[in-house]
Amino acid sequence: MIDYETYIKMKNYHEKDGLNCNQVAAIMGLSYKTVNKWLNEQRYRMRKPSQRSSKLDPFKNQILQMLEKYPYSAAQILLRIKEDGFDGGYTIVKDYVRKVRPPKTKAYLMLSFAPGECAQVDWGSYGSVNVGSTCRRLSFFVMVLCYSRLMYVEFTVSQTMEHFLACHQNAFDFFGCVPKKIMVDNLKSAVLRRIVGQAPVFNPKYFDFANHYGFSIAACNVGAGNEKGRVENGVGYVKKNFLAGLDIPDFVAINPAARHWLTTVANVRIHGKTRQKPVERFEKERSFLNPLPANAFDIATVSQVRASSQFRITLDANRYSVPAEYAGARLTLKTYPDRLCIYSQNKLIARHVRSYDRHQDFEDPDHPRQLLVQRKKARDQKIYMRFLTLSPKAEQYYYKLEQRRMNPKHHVQKIVALSEIYDSDAVARALEDAFTFQAFSCEYIANLLEQRSRCLPEPGALHLVRSEDLLDIDIEQPDLSIYERKGHDPKK
């Protein structure tokens, strides 16, 4: 059995925020079966207690009749029913009267506004939406001009200050002008503190924004949402007329659809209160509104961050790169709804498109370049130092390479690589011979080493051990008859 407060929260999540049973159950920590059961109830039903007789039972109808005629107090009712024989106490009467007394209906005056005098703003929420690989809560900003009822709506996945101010800017651009006053509820983006009987303390950023655009801020009284009824009706209208039944596959698609809905439905309908189209009524209001300023206000949220050793800063579970030389440095981050800018001592060092996905890494290809250059220099220096150990002539050989070759480091790298294959003495000898023959290239060293590795041992000297035997040689007389020709006399 849930209590009444839980039931009301459940209904608000479902009816006002547009959450389904599964989402409500997850937020409130209840089972799907429980949530589904209570959302199908038209009203809260208390578990019926076991029927027990009460001393007050014979007088309950009398009490109801008295309350219908006049709002008597429990003490007055107790005196009356005691005269009729009730012998119970005050508490039982007070509890019953509190339970059955008709609720008081508070009356409100309808606020009226002159053309251009005021606009009202508020946030609405409606379930969640897919953004990349994640899911974010969907919010929407509504501004309504109080006289004409012309409406602006913009969807976001955040209600932070930069989004709040950006939505104002976009609304002013949509209207082409600025109202003289804006009424806000007591949300933290606008009002930092509000105590009954005291002037509200406005958010300094919002106050500066208002001064820039030339409007004053009016904060509603605490618990007096009726004071901005126009925009609250607008929030409800967006949910019922635009969002109800709308399939939202991705966040990117929703704002163009909302803009189309504004121009074809919301601002051209016959308004229920004025009985006129907002766009037609706006034509009468336009001349009373303030013009837009020449320059836009910088709406960025500014914060201090420190770059990691991987030259990254983190925002909303995403990582963004900065130039490698700023690894570990303290930097200034300016966050906009669509981008983020990173500064070092007022110098812009990095700029990225803002992502509302989660756990993504974004790197500018230019940012690691300096680190790669440094690493290459260190690697080249290490190879050069190794080259100098190959031979006493190595340093002189390198100077000649610099004079005669366009890329001496390439030749040094190849020669050092050859030292991993061939014996160090062989490489040293090849370097010295190449220097002697003024042959300065890695190809010559490689050919020299290869040829020498394939050479057979040189033959030794011939020694005659038994010379007398070797000199006693019989040579047979050759047969010269093969040279005789037919009919030829060799004596001639």
Coordinates of C-alpha atoms in Angstrom, one line a residue:
M1 CA 0.0 0.0 0.0
I2 CA 1.5 3.4 -1.0
D3 CA 0.8 6.7 0.7
Y4 CA -0.9 9.6 -0.9
E5 CA 2.3 11.6 -1.4
T6 CA 3.9 8.7 -3.4
Y7 CA 0.7 8.4 -5.5
I8 CA 0.8 12.1 -6.4
K9 CA 4.5 11.9 -7.3
M10 CA 3.8 8.9 -9.5
K11 CA 1.0 10.7 -11.3
N12 CA 3.1 13.8 -11.9
Y13 CA 6.0 11.8 -13.4
H14 CA 3.5 10.1 -15.7
E15 CA 1.1 13.0 -16.7
K16 CA 3.3 16.1 -16.4
D17 CA 6.7 14.7 -17.3
G18 CA 5.5 12.1 -19.8
L19 CA 7.3 9.2 -18.3
N20 CA 6.1 5.6 -18.9
C21 CA 5.6 2.9 -16.3
N22 CA 9.1 1.5 -16.5
Q23 CA 10.7 4.9 -16.1
V24 CA 8.5 5.9 -13.2
A25 CA 9.2 2.5 -11.5
A26 CA 13.0 3.0 -12.0
I27 CA 13.0 6.6 -10.5
M28 CA 10.8 5.7 -7.5
G29 CA 12.2 2.3 -6.8
L30 CA 8.9 0.5 -7.2
S31 CA 7.9 -2.5 -9.1
Y32 CA 6.3 -2.2 -12.6
K33 CA 3.2 -4.0 -11.4
T34 CA 2.7 -1.5 -8.5
V35 CA 3.2 1.6 -10.7
N36 CA 0.9 0.2 -13.5
K37 CA -1.8 -0.6 -11.0
W38 CA -1.8 2.9 -9.4
L39 CA -1.5 4.8 -12.7
N40 CA -4.7 3.1 -13.8
E41 CA -6.6 4.4 -10.7
Q42 CA -8.5 7.6 -11.3
R43 CA -8.0 8.7 -7.7
Y44 CA -6.2 7.6 -4.6
R45 CA -8.0 4.8 -2.7
M46 CA -7.0 4.1 0.8
R47 CA -7.0 0.6 2.1
K48 CA -10.3 0.1 3.8
P49 CA -9.7 -0.4 7.5
S50 CA -11.6 -3.0 9.5
Q51 CA -15.0 -1.6 10.4
R52 CA -15.2 -0.6 14.0
S53 CA -17.9 1.3 15.7
S54 CA -17.2 4.8 16.9
K55 CA -18.9 7.1 19.4
L56 CA -19.0 9.6 16.6
D57 CA -20.8 7.4 14.1
P58 CA -24.3 8.6 15.1
F59 CA -23.3 12.2 14.7
K60 CA -21.4 12.1 11.4
N61 CA -24.3 13.1 9.1
Q62 CA -25.1 15.9 11.5
I63 CA -21.5 17.2 11.2
L64 CA -21.5 17.0 7.4
Q65 CA -24.7 19.0 7.3
M66 CA -23.2 21.7 9.6
L67 CA -20.1 22.0 7.5
E68 CA -22.1 22.4 4.3
K69 CA -23.9 25.4 5.8
Y70 CA -20.9 27.1 7.4
P71 CA -17.2 26.4 8.0
Y72 CA -17.5 25.6 11.7
S73 CA -14.4 24.8 13.7
A74 CA -14.0 21.4 15.4
A75 CA -14.5 23.1 18.8
Q76 CA -17.8 24.6 17.7
I77 CA -19.0 21.3 16.4
L78 CA -18.0 19.5 19.6
L79 CA -20.2 21.9 21.7
R80 CA -23.2 21.3 19.4
I81 CA -23.1 17.6 19.3
K82 CA -22.5 17.4 23.1
E83 CA -25.8 19.0 23.5
D84 CA -27.2 16.1 21.5
G85 CA -25.7 13.5 23.7
F86 CA -22.1 13.0 22.4
D87 CA -19.8 12.0 25.2
G88 CA -16.5 11.6 23.3
G89 CA -13.4 13.9 23.3
Y90 CA -12.2 16.7 21.1
T91 CA -9.5 14.7 19.2
I92 CA -11.9 12.4 17.5
V93 CA -14.1 15.3 16.3
K94 CA -11.1 17.3 15.1
D95 CA -9.7 14.3 13.1
Y96 CA -13.0 13.7 11.4
V97 CA -13.7 17.4 10.6
R98 CA -10.2 17.7 9.0
K99 CA -11.0 14.6 6.9
V100 CA -14.4 15.7 5.6
R101 CA -14.2 19.5 5.5
P102 CA -14.7 20.8 1.9
P103 CA -11.4 22.2 0.5
K104 CA -11.1 25.9 0.2
T105 CA -10.9 27.2 -3.4
K106 CA -8.5 30.1 -3.7
A107 CA -9.6 32.9 -6.1
Y108 CA -7.1 34.6 -8.4
L109 CA -7.3 37.8 -10.3
M110 CA -6.6 37.5 -14.0
L111 CA -3.4 39.4 -14.8
S112 CA -3.5 41.8 -17.7
F113 CA -0.5 43.2 -19.6
A114 CA 0.0 46.0 -22.0
P115 CA 1.6 45.4 -25.4
G116 CA 5.3 44.8 -25.1
E117 CA 5.2 45.0 -21.3
C118 CA 6.1 41.4 -20.3
A119 CA 7.0 37.9 -21.3
Q120 CA 7.0 34.8 -19.2
V121 CA 9.5 31.9 -19.3
D122 CA 9.6 28.4 -17.9
W123 CA 11.1 25.0 -18.4
G124 CA 9.2 21.8 -19.2
S125 CA 10.4 18.2 -19.1
Y126 CA 9.3 15.3 -21.2
G127 CA 10.8 11.9 -20.8
S128 CA 14.2 11.1 -22.4
V129 CA 15.7 11.1 -25.9
N130 CA 18.6 9.3 -27.6
V131 CA 21.8 11.3 -28.1
G132 CA 24.5 9.2 -29.8
S133 CA 25.1 6.1 -27.8
T134 CA 23.4 7.4 -24.6
C135 CA 20.0 8.6 -23.4
R136 CA 19.4 12.0 -21.8
R137 CA 16.5 13.7 -20.1
L138 CA 14.6 15.9 -22.6
S139 CA 13.8 19.5 -21.5
F140 CA 12.1 22.3 -23.3
F141 CA 12.2 26.1 -22.8
V142 CA 9.1 28.2 -23.4
M143 CA 8.8 32.0 -23.7
V144 CA 5.3 33.5 -24.2
L145 CA 4.7 37.2 -24.9
C146 CA 2.0 38.1 -22.4
Y147 CA -0.1 40.4 -24.6
S148 CA -0.1 38.6 -28.0
R149 CA 0.5 35.1 -26.6
L150 CA 3.1 34.6 -29.3
M151 CA 5.2 31.6 -28.3
Y152 CA 8.7 30.3 -28.7
V153 CA 9.8 26.8 -27.8
E154 CA 13.3 25.2 -27.9
F155 CA 14.3 21.7 -26.8
T156 CA 17.5 20.9 -24.9
V157 CA 19.1 18.1 -23.0
S158 CA 20.2 20.4 -20.2
Q159 CA 18.8 23.3 -18.1
T160 CA 22.2 24.8 -17.2
M161 CA 22.9 28.5 -17.3
E162 CA 24.4 28.6 -20.8
H163 CA 21.3 26.8 -22.2
F164 CA 18.9 29.1 -20.2
L165 CA 20.6 32.2 -21.7
A166 CA 21.0 30.7 -25.2
C167 CA 17.2 30.0 -25.3
H168 CA 16.5 33.6 -24.3
Q169 CA 18.8 34.8 -27.1
N170 CA 17.1 32.5 -29.6
A171 CA 13.7 33.6 -28.5
F172 CA 14.6 37.3 -29.0
D173 CA 15.9 36.5 -32.4
F174 CA 12.7 34.6 -33.2
F175 CA 10.5 37.6 -32.1
G176 CA 12.9 40.1 -33.6
C177 CA 12.7 42.2 -30.4
V178 CA 12.9 42.1 -26.6
P179 CA 10.1 42.6 -24.0
K180 CA 10.4 45.2 -21.3
K181 CA 10.1 42.7 -18.5
I182 CA 10.4 38.9 -18.1
M183 CA 8.7 37.0 -15.4
V184 CA 10.5 33.9 -14.1
D185 CA 9.8 31.3 -11.5
N186 CA 12.3 30.8 -8.7
L187 CA 14.6 28.6 -10.6
K188 CA 18.3 28.8 -9.7
S189 CA 19.4 30.1 -13.1
A190 CA 17.4 33.3 -12.4
V191 CA 16.9 33.6 -8.7
L192 CA 19.6 32.5 -6.2
R193 CA 17.5 33.1 -3.1
R194 CA 13.9 34.1 -2.3
I195 CA 12.7 34.7 1.2
V196 CA 9.1 35.7 1.9
G197 CA 8.9 39.3 2.7
Q198 CA 12.3 40.1 1.2
A199 CA 13.5 41.1 -2.3
P200 CA 14.7 38.2 -4.4
V201 CA 18.5 37.8 -5.0
F202 CA 19.0 37.3 -8.7
N203 CA 21.7 35.3 -10.3
P204 CA 24.4 37.8 -11.3
K205 CA 24.9 36.2 -14.7
Y206 CA 21.2 36.5 -15.5
F207 CA 21.1 40.0 -14.1
D208 CA 24.0 41.1 -16.4
F209 CA 22.2 39.4 -19.3
A210 CA 19.0 41.4 -18.5
N211 CA 20.9 44.6 -18.4
H212 CA 22.6 43.9 -21.7
Y213 CA 19.2 43.3 -23.5
G214 CA 17.4 46.0 -21.6
F215 CA 14.7 44.1 -19.7
S216 CA 13.8 43.9 -16.0
I217 CA 13.4 40.7 -14.1
A218 CA 10.2 39.9 -12.2
A219 CA 10.3 36.9 -9.9
C220 CA 7.1 35.2 -9.0
N221 CA 6.1 34.9 -5.3
V222 CA 7.0 31.7 -3.6
G223 CA 4.3 29.1 -4.4
A224 CA 2.5 31.5 -6.7
G225 CA 2.7 29.7 -10.1
N226 CA -0.5 31.3 -11.1
E227 CA 1.4 34.5 -11.6
K228 CA 3.0 33.1 -14.7
G229 CA -0.1 31.2 -15.9
R230 CA 0.4 32.1 -19.5
V231 CA 3.7 30.2 -19.8
E232 CA 2.5 27.3 -17.7
N233 CA -0.4 27.0 -20.0
G234 CA 2.1 27.1 -22.9
V235 CA 4.1 24.3 -21.3
G236 CA 1.0 22.2 -21.1
Y237 CA 0.0 23.1 -24.6
V238 CA 3.4 21.9 -26.0
K239 CA 3.0 18.6 -24.2
K240 CA -0.6 18.0 -25.4
N241 CA -0.5 19.4 -28.9
F242 CA 3.1 18.9 -30.1
L243 CA 4.6 16.1 -28.0
A244 CA 1.7 13.8 -27.4
G245 CA 2.1 10.8 -29.7
L246 CA 5.2 12.3 -31.3
D247 CA 7.9 9.7 -32.2
I248 CA 11.3 11.2 -31.4
P249 CA 14.0 9.0 -32.9
D250 CA 16.9 11.3 -32.2
F251 CA 17.4 14.7 -30.5
V252 CA 18.7 16.3 -33.7
A253 CA 15.3 16.0 -35.3
I254 CA 13.1 17.6 -32.7
N255 CA 13.9 21.4 -32.9
P256 CA 13.3 21.7 -36.6
A257 CA 10.0 19.9 -36.0
A258 CA 9.2 22.3 -33.2
R259 CA 9.9 25.4 -35.3
H260 CA 7.6 24.1 -38.0
W261 CA 4.9 23.5 -35.4
L262 CA 5.2 27.0 -34.1
T263 CA 4.8 28.6 -37.5
T264 CA 2.0 26.3 -38.7
V265 CA 0.0 25.5 -35.6
A266 CA 0.8 27.2 -32.3
N267 CA 1.1 30.8 -33.4
V268 CA -1.6 30.8 -36.0
R269 CA -4.4 29.1 -34.0
I270 CA -7.3 31.0 -32.5
H271 CA -6.2 31.4 -28.9
G272 CA -8.6 30.3 -26.3
K273 CA -8.4 33.4 -24.1
T274 CA -7.9 36.3 -26.7
R275 CA -10.0 34.6 -29.5
Q276 CA -7.3 36.0 -31.9
K277 CA -4.4 34.5 -33.7
P278 CA -1.1 35.2 -31.8
V279 CA 0.7 36.3 -35.0
E280 CA -2.0 38.9 -35.8
R281 CA -2.1 40.2 -32.2
F282 CA 1.8 40.3 -32.3
E283 CA 1.6 42.9 -35.1
K284 CA -0.1 45.3 -32.7
E285 CA 2.5 44.5 -30.0
R286 CA 5.7 44.6 -32.1
S287 CA 6.2 48.4 -32.0
F288 CA 6.0 48.4 -28.2
L289 CA 8.9 45.9 -27.8
N290 CA 12.6 46.9 -27.4
P291 CA 15.0 46.4 -30.4
L292 CA 17.7 43.9 -30.2
P293 CA 21.2 45.2 -29.1
A294 CA 24.0 45.5 -31.7
N295 CA 26.1 42.8 -30.1
A296 CA 25.1 39.5 -28.5
F297 CA 25.9 38.8 -24.9
D298 CA 28.6 36.2 -24.1
I299 CA 26.5 33.4 -22.5
A300 CA 29.4 31.0 -21.8
T301 CA 29.8 29.4 -18.5
V302 CA 33.4 30.0 -17.4
S303 CA 35.3 27.5 -15.2
Q304 CA 38.9 26.5 -14.4
V305 CA 40.1 23.1 -15.4
R306 CA 43.4 21.3 -15.4
A307 CA 44.6 19.3 -18.5
S308 CA 45.6 15.7 -17.8
S309 CA 48.9 14.1 -18.7
Q310 CA 47.2 12.9 -21.9
F311 CA 46.5 16.6 -22.7
R312 CA 42.8 16.2 -22.2
I313 CA 40.1 18.1 -20.3
T314 CA 36.8 16.5 -19.2
L315 CA 33.3 17.8 -19.6
D316 CA 30.1 15.9 -19.1
A317 CA 31.9 12.5 -19.1
N318 CA 33.6 13.4 -22.5
R319 CA 37.3 14.1 -23.0
Y320 CA 38.6 16.9 -25.3
S321 CA 42.2 17.5 -26.4
V322 CA 44.4 20.6 -26.0
P323 CA 47.8 21.1 -27.5
A324 CA 50.3 18.6 -26.0
E325 CA 52.5 21.4 -24.5
Y326 CA 49.6 22.3 -22.1
A327 CA 49.5 18.8 -20.5
G328 CA 49.1 19.3 -16.7
A329 CA 48.4 23.1 -17.1
R330 CA 45.6 25.0 -15.5
L331 CA 43.3 26.4 -18.2
T332 CA 40.1 28.4 -18.6
L333 CA 37.1 26.6 -20.1
K334 CA 34.2 28.6 -21.7
T335 CA 31.2 26.3 -22.2
Y336 CA 28.5 27.1 -24.7
P337 CA 25.5 24.9 -25.7
D338 CA 27.1 24.1 -29.0
R339 CA 30.8 24.4 -28.5
L340 CA 33.6 24.8 -25.9
C341 CA 36.6 27.0 -26.0
I342 CA 39.8 26.5 -24.0
Y343 CA 42.1 29.4 -23.1
S344 CA 45.5 29.7 -21.5
Q345 CA 46.1 33.3 -20.1
N346 CA 43.4 34.7 -22.4
K347 CA 44.9 32.9 -25.5
L348 CA 42.5 30.6 -27.3
I349 CA 44.4 27.3 -27.6
A350 CA 41.6 24.8 -28.4
R351 CA 38.0 24.8 -29.7
H352 CA 35.7 21.8 -30.0
V353 CA 32.1 21.0 -31.0
R354 CA 30.3 20.1 -27.8
S355 CA 29.0 16.5 -27.6
Y356 CA 26.1 15.4 -25.5
D357 CA 27.1 11.7 -25.9
R358 CA 29.0 10.2 -23.0
H359 CA 32.4 8.6 -22.6
Q360 CA 33.7 9.9 -26.0
D361 CA 37.2 11.2 -26.8
F362 CA 37.7 14.1 -29.2
E363 CA 41.2 15.0 -30.5
D364 CA 42.3 17.7 -32.8
P365 CA 44.9 16.2 -35.2
D366 CA 47.1 19.3 -34.6
H367 CA 47.3 18.9 -30.8
P368 CA 49.7 15.9 -30.6
R369 CA 51.9 17.3 -33.3
Q370 CA 54.4 19.1 -31.0
L371 CA 54.7 16.0 -28.9
L372 CA 55.4 13.9 -32.0
V373 CA 58.1 16.4 -33.1
Q374 CA 59.7 16.2 -29.6
R375 CA 59.7 12.4 -29.6
K376 CA 61.2 12.3 -33.1
K377 CA 64.0 14.7 -32.1
A378 CA 64.7 12.5 -29.0
R379 CA 64.7 9.4 -31.2
D380 CA 67.0 11.0 -33.8
Q381 CA 69.4 12.1 -31.0
K382 CA 69.5 8.6 -29.6
I383 CA 70.3 7.1 -33.0
Y384 CA 73.1 9.7 -33.6
M385 CA 74.7 8.9 -30.3
R386 CA 74.7 5.2 -31.1
F387 CA 76.2 6.0 -34.5
L388 CA 79.1 7.9 -32.9
T389 CA 80.1 4.7 -31.0
L390 CA 80.5 2.7 -34.2
S391 CA 83.9 4.0 -35.2
P392 CA 86.4 6.8 -34.3
K393 CA 85.8 8.1 -37.8
A394 CA 82.0 8.2 -37.3
E395 CA 81.7 11.9 -36.4
Q396 CA 83.8 13.0 -39.4
Y397 CA 81.8 10.7 -41.6
Y398 CA 78.6 12.3 -40.4
Y399 CA 79.9 15.8 -41.2
K400 CA 80.6 14.7 -44.7
L401 CA 77.1 13.1 -45.0
E402 CA 75.6 16.5 -44.0
Q403 CA 77.6 18.2 -46.8
R404 CA 76.8 15.7 -49.5
R405 CA 73.4 14.3 -48.7
M406 CA 70.0 15.9 -48.4
N407 CA 68.9 13.5 -45.7
P408 CA 71.9 12.6 -43.6
K409 CA 69.7 11.3 -40.7
H410 CA 68.3 8.7 -43.0
H411 CA 71.7 7.4 -43.8
V412 CA 72.8 7.4 -40.2
Q413 CA 69.6 5.4 -39.2
K414 CA 70.4 2.8 -41.9
I415 CA 74.0 2.4 -40.9
V416 CA 73.0 2.0 -37.2
A417 CA 70.5 -0.7 -38.3
L418 CA 73.4 -2.5 -40.2
S419 CA 75.3 -2.6 -36.9
E420 CA 72.5 -4.8 -35.5
I421 CA 73.1 -7.3 -38.4
Y422 CA 76.9 -7.3 -38.9
D423 CA 79.8 -7.5 -36.5
S424 CA 80.7 -4.2 -34.9
D425 CA 84.3 -4.5 -36.1
A426 CA 83.1 -5.1 -39.7
V427 CA 80.9 -2.0 -39.5
A428 CA 83.8 0.1 -38.1
R429 CA 86.2 -1.1 -40.9
A430 CA 83.5 -0.4 -43.5
L431 CA 83.1 3.1 -42.2
E432 CA 86.8 3.8 -42.2
D433 CA 87.2 2.3 -45.7
A434 CA 84.3 4.3 -47.0
F435 CA 85.8 7.5 -45.5
T436 CA 89.1 6.7 -47.2
F437 CA 87.4 6.3 -50.6
Q438 CA 85.2 9.4 -49.9
A439 CA 82.0 7.3 -50.4
F440 CA 79.4 8.8 -48.2
S441 CA 76.1 6.8 -48.2
C442 CA 74.4 4.0 -46.4
E443 CA 74.1 2.1 -49.6
Y444 CA 77.9 2.0 -50.0
I445 CA 78.4 0.8 -46.5
A446 CA 75.7 -1.9 -47.0
N447 CA 77.3 -3.1 -50.3
L448 CA 80.7 -3.2 -48.7
L449 CA 79.5 -5.3 -45.7
E450 CA 77.6 -7.7 -48.0
Q451 CA 80.5 -8.3 -50.3
R452 CA 82.9 -8.9 -47.5
S453 CA 80.5 -11.3 -45.8
R454 CA 80.3 -13.4 -49.0
C455 CA 84.1 -13.5 -49.8
L456 CA 86.0 -16.9 -49.6
P457 CA 89.3 -17.1 -47.7
E458 CA 92.3 -15.9 -49.7
P459 CA 94.5 -18.9 -51.0
G460 CA 97.8 -19.5 -49.4
A461 CA 101.3 -19.5 -51.1
L462 CA 102.3 -22.6 -53.2
H463 CA 105.2 -24.6 -51.6
L464 CA 107.2 -27.2 -53.6
V465 CA 108.2 -29.9 -51.2
R466 CA 109.8 -32.6 -53.7
S467 CA 111.1 -30.4 -56.5
E468 CA 113.2 -33.2 -58.2
D469 CA 110.2 -35.4 -58.6
L470 CA 108.1 -32.6 -59.9
L471 CA 110.8 -31.7 -62.5
D472 CA 111.2 -35.3 -63.8
I473 CA 108.2 -35.1 -66.2
D474 CA 107.8 -37.1 -69.4
I475 CA 106.0 -35.2 -72.1
E476 CA 104.6 -37.3 -74.9
Q477 CA 105.2 -36.2 -78.5
P478 CA 102.0 -35.0 -80.0
D479 CA 100.5 -36.6 -83.1
L480 CA 100.7 -34.2 -85.9
S481 CA 99.1 -36.3 -88.5
I482 CA 95.7 -34.7 -87.7
Y483 CA 97.0 -31.7 -89.5
E484 CA 97.8 -33.5 -92.8
R485 CA 95.4 -32.8 -95.6
K486 CA 94.5 -35.2 -98.3
G487 CA 96.9 -34.9 -101.2
H488 CA 99.2 -32.7 -99.2
D489 CA 102.9 -33.5 -98.6
P490 CA 104.0 -32.2 -95.3
K491 CA 107.6 -32.1 -96.4
K492 CA 106.8 -29.5 -98.9

